[in-house]
Amino acid sequence: MMFSHLEPYAGDPILSLNEAFQADPRPDKVNLSIGIYFDDAGRIPVLDCVRDAEAQMLVANAPKPYLPMEGSAAMRAEVQKLLFGADSAALRDGRIATLQTVGSSGGLKVGADFLKRWLPGSGVWVSDPSWDNHRAMFEGAGVAVHPYPYYDAATGGLRFDAMCETLRSLPPKSVVLLHACCHNPTGVDLSREQWQALVAIVRERELLPYLDIAYQGYGDGITEDAYAIRLFADAGQSFFVANSFSKSMSVYGERAGALSVVCASAAEADLVLGQMKATVRRNYSSPAIHAAGIVGRVLGDPALRQAWEADVAAMRERILAMRQRLHAVLGQRLPGRDFGYFLTQRGMFSYTGLSPAQVDRLRDEFGVYLVRSGRMCVAGLNSGNVERTAEAMAAVLA
Ligand code: LMR
């Protein structure tokens, strides 16, 4: 018996729940678990710009060689402009090493392996709470993971002072994982003033920020959501950025993402890119050519780009409309309770404050699926299910 000693896998809190949802036979079930944008008809949209990019690729009928370890040059150049701005000084100076990765998860893992190898004394600090897989991924790479204060359960807002106090106490070269926008799971973001204060702490303490941006465009806008990235870059800071197109282009299964490292000089960026390539080779060798074709074309072709920006705006506005509807119905059903957090939290997620028992009741009695932490994917609401979801929430909260 070779494998009988294995521990059974408990399942992933997000992915396993999504599988349970798929298996639920109830026709009126509502999936607010996984971070996926569904349109008002409850479908994962195929954006016209993505379909047009794929049509161009079919017509070109080009061969499909292995991409280089660092991915497609065209896509990488577009990613850099998208994140840092076409007029970025760091970009102009050649100080940014960017790789196309297998989703932003691939980038996070490659970055974690790189840190373990080249900054072996550095631990990583993640927000309390954070995306569950952050901890698993860094621990899986052998990096020690610690929490910093973030979410304030009493207000549905941010414990910014406590967060800063912890960051001020960290040893130099500690890695601080930050959500550049649309914090997962809480929807609670830093204000611009808070980001500015954070940059000062990071510089003073010589910390290494690791920004994760998986929801660019779902907060305030594509450029607006890159604010923190551009602020760190303009401050001359060295830092990491893992970014994803899963949500913003609705291409989840294509695994389209990138990892960028902003360095002190072009020579340092060359060193980083070289070692990142070695890390990729040891992990998955090279990323996906189809993902590169989609992202490179959608970002690089002016007509497709314009269509994409309009699509992202429409997705963002639909989520906001659902937030407002939910807030209105809950306010009517449970007057005197404060549901303002649905309006202030940003992006796909809200932290509802529902207990695991209340979440279980929502699922069992009403077929409404949330992650047991109380995280709700607001992008799973639509005009056909928002009222009864709000009624179900009111029933378990009453
Ligand atoms: C989520 O947080 O639900 C998404 O990012 C999907 C995932 O892989 O967990």
PDB file of C-alpha atoms in Angstrom, residues 100-308:
ATOM      1  CA  GLN A 100       3.327  36.329 -18.403  1.00  0.00           C
ATOM      2  CA  THR A 101       2.168  33.711 -15.892  1.00  0.00           C
ATOM      3  CA  VAL A 102      -0.407  30.935 -15.543  1.00  0.00           C
ATOM      4  CA  GLY A 103      -3.114  33.170 -14.056  1.00  0.00           C
ATOM      5  CA  SER A 104      -2.057  35.480 -11.271  1.00  0.00           C
ATOM      6  CA  SER A 105      -1.893  32.360  -9.077  1.00  0.00           C
ATOM      7  CA  GLY A 106       1.007  31.178 -11.242  1.00  0.00           C
ATOM      8  CA  GLY A 107       2.646  34.562 -10.718  1.00  0.00           C
ATOM      9  CA  LEU A 108       2.106  34.450  -6.958  1.00  0.00           C
ATOM     10  CA  LYS A 109       3.664  30.989  -6.782  1.00  0.00           C
ATOM     11  CA  VAL A 110       6.647  31.870  -8.964  1.00  0.00           C
ATOM     12  CA  GLY A 111       7.159  35.021  -6.893  1.00  0.00           C
ATOM     13  CA  ALA A 112       6.908  33.006  -3.662  1.00  0.00           C
ATOM     14  CA  ASP A 113       9.495  30.482  -4.886  1.00  0.00           C
ATOM     15  CA  PHE A 114      11.764  33.331  -5.968  1.00  0.00           C
ATOM     16  CA  LEU A 115      11.509  34.975  -2.536  1.00  0.00           C
ATOM     17  CA  LYS A 116      12.255  31.715  -0.753  1.00  0.00           C
ATOM     18  CA  ARG A 117      15.400  31.281  -2.865  1.00  0.00           C
ATOM     19  CA  TRP A 118      16.724  34.848  -2.955  1.00  0.00           C
ATOM     20  CA  LEU A 119      15.390  36.495   0.244  1.00  0.00           C
ATOM     21  CA  PRO A 120      15.312  33.378   2.431  1.00  0.00           C
ATOM     22  CA  GLY A 121      15.131  35.316   5.696  1.00  0.00           C
ATOM     23  CA  SER A 122      12.006  37.229   4.707  1.00  0.00           C
ATOM     24  CA  GLY A 123       8.581  36.291   6.012  1.00  0.00           C
ATOM     25  CA  VAL A 124       5.387  37.428   4.333  1.00  0.00           C
ATOM     26  CA  TRP A 125       2.616  39.339   6.096  1.00  0.00           C
ATOM     27  CA  VAL A 126      -0.930  39.020   4.761  1.00  0.00           C
ATOM     28  CA  SER A 127      -4.052  40.962   5.705  1.00  0.00           C
ATOM     29  CA  ASP A 128      -6.404  39.499   8.307  1.00  0.00           C
ATOM     30  CA  PRO A 129      -8.395  38.162   6.523  1.00  0.00           C
ATOM     31  CA  SER A 130      -7.006  37.566   3.034  1.00  0.00           C
ATOM     32  CA  TRP A 131      -7.776  35.303   0.079  1.00  0.00           C
ATOM     33  CA  ASP A 132      -7.438  31.825   1.628  1.00  0.00           C
ATOM     34  CA  ASN A 133      -4.972  30.681  -0.991  1.00  0.00           C
ATOM     35  CA  HIS A 134      -2.439  33.437  -0.220  1.00  0.00           C
ATOM     36  CA  ARG A 135      -1.385  31.734   2.976  1.00  0.00           C
ATOM     37  CA  ALA A 136      -1.445  28.254   1.401  1.00  0.00           C
ATOM     38  CA  MET A 137       0.642  29.369  -1.554  1.00  0.00           C
ATOM     39  CA  PHE A 138       3.407  31.078   0.399  1.00  0.00           C
ATOM     40  CA  GLU A 139       3.511  28.355   3.054  1.00  0.00           C
ATOM     41  CA  GLY A 140       3.640  25.818   0.222  1.00  0.00           C
ATOM     42  CA  ALA A 141       6.746  27.613  -1.062  1.00  0.00           C
ATOM     43  CA  GLY A 142       8.317  27.336   2.412  1.00  0.00           C
ATOM     44  CA  VAL A 143       7.839  30.997   3.367  1.00  0.00           C
ATOM     45  CA  ALA A 144       6.615  31.850   6.886  1.00  0.00           C
ATOM     46  CA  VAL A 145       3.237  33.646   6.749  1.00  0.00           C
ATOM     47  CA  HIS A 146       1.948  36.074   9.406  1.00  0.00           C
ATOM     48  CA  PRO A 147      -1.181  38.234   9.625  1.00  0.00           C
ATOM     49  CA  TYR A 148      -1.436  42.010   9.893  1.00  0.00           C
ATOM     50  CA  PRO A 149      -4.639  43.673  11.187  1.00  0.00           C
ATOM     51  CA  TYR A 150      -6.984  44.757   8.406  1.00  0.00           C
ATOM     52  CA  TYR A 151     -10.747  44.271   8.627  1.00  0.00           C
ATOM     53  CA  ASP A 152     -12.735  45.951  11.387  1.00  0.00           C
ATOM     54  CA  ALA A 153     -15.731  43.726  12.119  1.00  0.00           C
ATOM     55  CA  ALA A 154     -17.302  46.438  14.266  1.00  0.00           C
ATOM     56  CA  THR A 155     -17.524  48.974  11.436  1.00  0.00           C
ATOM     57  CA  GLY A 156     -17.220  46.893   8.264  1.00  0.00           C
ATOM     58  CA  GLY A 157     -14.202  49.116   7.498  1.00  0.00           C
ATOM     59  CA  LEU A 158     -10.420  49.144   7.896  1.00  0.00           C
ATOM     60  CA  ARG A 159      -8.214  48.957  11.016  1.00  0.00           C
ATOM     61  CA  PHE A 160      -5.704  51.248   9.387  1.00  0.00           C
ATOM     62  CA  ASP A 161      -3.914  52.435  12.534  1.00  0.00           C
ATOM     63  CA  ALA A 162      -3.436  48.868  13.794  1.00  0.00           C
ATOM     64  CA  MET A 163      -2.271  47.814  10.330  1.00  0.00           C
ATOM     65  CA  CYS A 164       0.345  50.590  10.246  1.00  0.00           C
ATOM     66  CA  GLU A 165       1.511  49.828  13.760  1.00  0.00           C
ATOM     67  CA  THR A 166       2.185  46.200  12.822  1.00  0.00           C
ATOM     68  CA  LEU A 167       3.936  47.126   9.579  1.00  0.00           C
ATOM     69  CA  ARG A 168       6.136  49.601  11.448  1.00  0.00           C
ATOM     70  CA  SER A 169       7.328  46.785  13.698  1.00  0.00           C
ATOM     71  CA  LEU A 170       8.476  44.430  10.910  1.00  0.00           C
ATOM     72  CA  PRO A 171      12.119  43.654  10.187  1.00  0.00           C
ATOM     73  CA  PRO A 172      13.595  45.161   7.001  1.00  0.00           C
ATOM     74  CA  LYS A 173      12.965  43.131   3.801  1.00  0.00           C
ATOM     75  CA  SER A 174       9.744  41.679   5.190  1.00  0.00           C
ATOM     76  CA  VAL A 175       7.243  41.043   2.402  1.00  0.00           C
ATOM     77  CA  VAL A 176       3.838  42.728   2.773  1.00  0.00           C
ATOM     78  CA  LEU A 177       1.076  41.309   0.632  1.00  0.00           C
ATOM     79  CA  LEU A 178      -1.390  44.035  -0.323  1.00  0.00           C
ATOM     80  CA  HIS A 179      -4.563  43.976  -2.437  1.00  0.00           C
ATOM     81  CA  ALA A 180      -4.180  46.894  -4.837  1.00  0.00           C
ATOM     82  CA  CYS A 181      -7.975  47.248  -5.171  1.00  0.00           C
ATOM     83  CA  CYS A 182     -11.210  45.357  -4.438  1.00  0.00           C
ATOM     84  CA  HIS A 183      -9.871  43.519  -1.405  1.00  0.00           C
ATOM     85  CA  ASN A 184     -10.661  39.800  -1.406  1.00  0.00           C
ATOM     86  CA  PRO A 185     -12.570  38.795   0.751  1.00  0.00           C
ATOM     87  CA  THR A 186     -13.788  42.012   2.418  1.00  0.00           C
ATOM     88  CA  GLY A 187     -14.244  44.610  -0.337  1.00  0.00           C
ATOM     89  CA  VAL A 188     -12.556  47.098   2.035  1.00  0.00           C
ATOM     90  CA  ASP A 189      -9.865  49.177   0.314  1.00  0.00           C
ATOM     91  CA  LEU A 190      -7.376  51.810   1.436  1.00  0.00           C
ATOM     92  CA  SER A 191      -8.136  55.428   0.547  1.00  0.00           C
ATOM     93  CA  ARG A 192      -5.568  57.345  -1.502  1.00  0.00           C
ATOM     94  CA  GLU A 193      -4.356  59.133   1.637  1.00  0.00           C
ATOM     95  CA  GLN A 194      -3.919  55.779   3.364  1.00  0.00           C
ATOM     96  CA  TRP A 195      -1.911  54.405   0.439  1.00  0.00           C
ATOM     97  CA  GLN A 196       0.334  57.471   0.646  1.00  0.00           C
ATOM     98  CA  ALA A 197       0.897  56.901   4.364  1.00  0.00           C
ATOM     99  CA  LEU A 198       1.642  53.245   3.653  1.00  0.00           C
ATOM    100  CA  VAL A 199       4.262  54.089   1.052  1.00  0.00           C
ATOM    101  CA  ALA A 200       6.068  56.200   3.660  1.00  0.00           C
ATOM    102  CA  ILE A 201       6.082  53.305   6.162  1.00  0.00           C
ATOM    103  CA  VAL A 202       7.285  50.833   3.548  1.00  0.00           C
ATOM    104  CA  ARG A 203      10.167  53.118   2.639  1.00  0.00           C
ATOM    105  CA  GLU A 204      11.105  53.913   6.222  1.00  0.00           C
ATOM    106  CA  ARG A 205      11.063  50.231   7.269  1.00  0.00           C
ATOM    107  CA  GLU A 206      12.594  48.957   3.970  1.00  0.00           C
ATOM    108  CA  LEU A 207       9.732  46.543   3.398  1.00  0.00           C
ATOM    109  CA  LEU A 208       8.983  44.713   0.161  1.00  0.00           C
ATOM    110  CA  PRO A 209       5.359  45.176  -0.996  1.00  0.00           C
ATOM    111  CA  TYR A 210       3.773  42.354  -2.988  1.00  0.00           C
ATOM    112  CA  LEU A 211       0.660  43.733  -4.648  1.00  0.00           C
ATOM    113  CA  ASP A 212      -2.052  41.412  -5.886  1.00  0.00           C
ATOM    114  CA  ILE A 213      -4.485  42.929  -8.400  1.00  0.00           C
ATOM    115  CA  ALA A 214      -7.069  40.441  -9.628  1.00  0.00           C
ATOM    116  CA  TYR A 215     -10.014  42.842 -10.046  1.00  0.00           C
ATOM    117  CA  GLN A 216      -8.607  45.802 -11.958  1.00  0.00           C
ATOM    118  CA  GLY A 217     -11.518  47.885 -13.227  1.00  0.00           C
ATOM    119  CA  TYR A 218     -14.105  46.471 -10.808  1.00  0.00           C
ATOM    120  CA  GLY A 219     -13.447  49.156  -8.177  1.00  0.00           C
ATOM    121  CA  ASP A 220     -13.400  52.710  -9.526  1.00  0.00           C
ATOM    122  CA  GLY A 221     -12.000  52.210 -13.058  1.00  0.00           C
ATOM    123  CA  ILE A 222      -9.120  50.534 -14.876  1.00  0.00           C
ATOM    124  CA  THR A 223      -6.680  53.424 -14.345  1.00  0.00           C
ATOM    125  CA  GLU A 224      -8.075  54.446 -10.953  1.00  0.00           C
ATOM    126  CA  ASP A 225      -7.623  50.916  -9.608  1.00  0.00           C
ATOM    127  CA  ALA A 226      -3.919  51.020 -10.548  1.00  0.00           C
ATOM    128  CA  TYR A 227      -3.401  53.984  -8.201  1.00  0.00           C
ATOM    129  CA  ALA A 228      -1.419  52.093  -5.552  1.00  0.00           C
ATOM    130  CA  ILE A 229       0.806  50.429  -8.160  1.00  0.00           C
ATOM    131  CA  ARG A 230       1.697  53.748  -9.753  1.00  0.00           C
ATOM    132  CA  LEU A 231       2.214  55.393  -6.371  1.00  0.00           C
ATOM    133  CA  PHE A 232       4.761  52.755  -5.289  1.00  0.00           C
ATOM    134  CA  ALA A 233       6.481  52.964  -8.688  1.00  0.00           C
ATOM    135  CA  ASP A 234       6.668  56.765  -8.616  1.00  0.00           C
ATOM    136  CA  ALA A 235       8.122  56.599  -5.094  1.00  0.00           C
ATOM    137  CA  GLY A 236      11.089  54.618  -6.480  1.00  0.00           C
ATOM    138  CA  GLN A 237      10.087  51.593  -4.416  1.00  0.00           C
ATOM    139  CA  SER A 238      11.071  48.000  -5.290  1.00  0.00           C
ATOM    140  CA  PHE A 239       7.978  45.790  -5.276  1.00  0.00           C
ATOM    141  CA  PHE A 240       6.090  42.896  -6.844  1.00  0.00           C
ATOM    142  CA  VAL A 241       2.744  42.984  -8.675  1.00  0.00           C
ATOM    143  CA  ALA A 242       0.773  39.856  -9.579  1.00  0.00           C
ATOM    144  CA  ASN A 243      -2.142  40.650 -11.886  1.00  0.00           C
ATOM    145  CA  SER A 244      -4.960  38.643 -13.417  1.00  0.00           C
ATOM    146  CA  PHE A 245      -7.223  38.968 -16.453  1.00  0.00           C
ATOM    147  CA  SER A 246      -9.555  36.166 -15.297  1.00  0.00           C
ATOM    148  CA  LYS A 247     -12.225  38.563 -14.076  1.00  0.00           C
ATOM    149  CA  SER A 248     -11.546  41.707 -16.090  1.00  0.00           C
ATOM    150  CA  MET A 249     -11.641  39.829 -19.439  1.00  0.00           C
ATOM    151  CA  SER A 250     -13.885  36.992 -18.204  1.00  0.00           C
ATOM    152  CA  VAL A 251     -11.299  34.408 -19.293  1.00  0.00           C
ATOM    153  CA  TYR A 252     -11.016  32.355 -16.082  1.00  0.00           C
ATOM    154  CA  GLY A 253      -9.986  29.041 -17.624  1.00  0.00           C
ATOM    155  CA  GLU A 254      -7.458  30.599 -20.012  1.00  0.00           C
ATOM    156  CA  ARG A 255      -5.189  31.276 -17.008  1.00  0.00           C
ATOM    157  CA  ALA A 256      -4.129  34.733 -18.139  1.00  0.00           C
ATOM    158  CA  GLY A 257      -1.978  36.653 -15.689  1.00  0.00           C
ATOM    159  CA  ALA A 258       1.394  38.261 -15.152  1.00  0.00           C
ATOM    160  CA  LEU A 259       4.014  38.992 -12.520  1.00  0.00           C
ATOM    161  CA  SER A 260       5.988  42.235 -12.518  1.00  0.00           C
ATOM    162  CA  VAL A 261       8.896  43.208 -10.311  1.00  0.00           C
ATOM    163  CA  VAL A 262       9.874  46.856 -10.114  1.00  0.00           C
ATOM    164  CA  CYS A 263      13.603  47.132  -9.421  1.00  0.00           C
ATOM    165  CA  ALA A 264      16.158  49.807  -8.542  1.00  0.00           C
ATOM    166  CA  SER A 265      17.892  49.673 -11.959  1.00  0.00           C
ATOM    167  CA  ALA A 266      17.633  48.071 -15.395  1.00  0.00           C
ATOM    168  CA  ALA A 267      20.579  45.810 -14.503  1.00  0.00           C
ATOM    169  CA  GLU A 268      18.751  44.570 -11.406  1.00  0.00           C
ATOM    170  CA  ALA A 269      15.589  43.986 -13.469  1.00  0.00           C
ATOM    171  CA  ASP A 270      17.641  41.816 -15.860  1.00  0.00           C
ATOM    172  CA  LEU A 271      18.902  39.745 -12.931  1.00  0.00           C
ATOM    173  CA  VAL A 272      15.392  39.350 -11.556  1.00  0.00           C
ATOM    174  CA  LEU A 273      13.951  38.364 -14.938  1.00  0.00           C
ATOM    175  CA  GLY A 274      16.688  35.770 -15.393  1.00  0.00           C
ATOM    176  CA  GLN A 275      16.036  34.124 -12.038  1.00  0.00           C
ATOM    177  CA  MET A 276      12.275  34.336 -12.557  1.00  0.00           C
ATOM    178  CA  LYS A 277      12.732  32.470 -15.848  1.00  0.00           C
ATOM    179  CA  ALA A 278      14.647  29.760 -14.006  1.00  0.00           C
ATOM    180  CA  THR A 279      11.815  29.572 -11.460  1.00  0.00           C
ATOM    181  CA  VAL A 280       9.204  29.255 -14.215  1.00  0.00           C
ATOM    182  CA  ARG A 281      11.210  26.498 -15.925  1.00  0.00           C
ATOM    183  CA  ARG A 282      11.235  24.534 -12.692  1.00  0.00           C
ATOM    184  CA  ASN A 283       7.487  25.006 -12.193  1.00  0.00           C
ATOM    185  CA  TYR A 284       5.633  24.825 -15.516  1.00  0.00           C
ATOM    186  CA  SER A 285       8.255  25.663 -18.145  1.00  0.00           C
ATOM    187  CA  SER A 286       6.314  28.345 -20.017  1.00  0.00           C
ATOM    188  CA  PRO A 287       2.831  29.918 -20.027  1.00  0.00           C
ATOM    189  CA  ALA A 288      -0.124  29.538 -22.427  1.00  0.00           C
ATOM    190  CA  ILE A 289       0.028  30.917 -25.960  1.00  0.00           C
ATOM    191  CA  HIS A 290      -3.752  31.299 -26.327  1.00  0.00           C
ATOM    192  CA  ALA A 291      -3.999  33.484 -23.216  1.00  0.00           C
ATOM    193  CA  ALA A 292      -1.175  35.658 -24.570  1.00  0.00           C
ATOM    194  CA  GLY A 293      -2.950  36.016 -27.906  1.00  0.00           C
ATOM    195  CA  ILE A 294      -6.174  37.182 -26.290  1.00  0.00           C
ATOM    196  CA  VAL A 295      -4.662  39.618 -23.795  1.00  0.00           C
ATOM    197  CA  GLY A 296      -2.068  41.025 -26.201  1.00  0.00           C
ATOM    198  CA  ARG A 297      -4.713  41.732 -28.843  1.00  0.00           C
ATOM    199  CA  VAL A 298      -7.424  43.096 -26.541  1.00  0.00           C
ATOM    200  CA  LEU A 299      -5.007  45.514 -24.869  1.00  0.00           C
ATOM    201  CA  GLY A 300      -2.999  46.356 -27.994  1.00  0.00           C
ATOM    202  CA  ASP A 301      -5.651  46.793 -30.696  1.00  0.00           C
ATOM    203  CA  PRO A 302      -7.327  50.220 -30.270  1.00  0.00           C
ATOM    204  CA  ALA A 303     -10.838  49.043 -31.265  1.00  0.00           C
ATOM    205  CA  LEU A 304     -10.721  45.937 -29.076  1.00  0.00           C
ATOM    206  CA  ARG A 305      -9.282  47.977 -26.232  1.00  0.00           C
ATOM    207  CA  GLN A 306     -12.091  50.490 -26.408  1.00  0.00           C
ATOM    208  CA  ALA A 307     -14.693  47.708 -26.413  1.00  0.00           C
ATOM    209  CA  TRP A 308     -12.986  46.051 -23.428  1.00  0.00           C
TER     210      TRP A 308
END
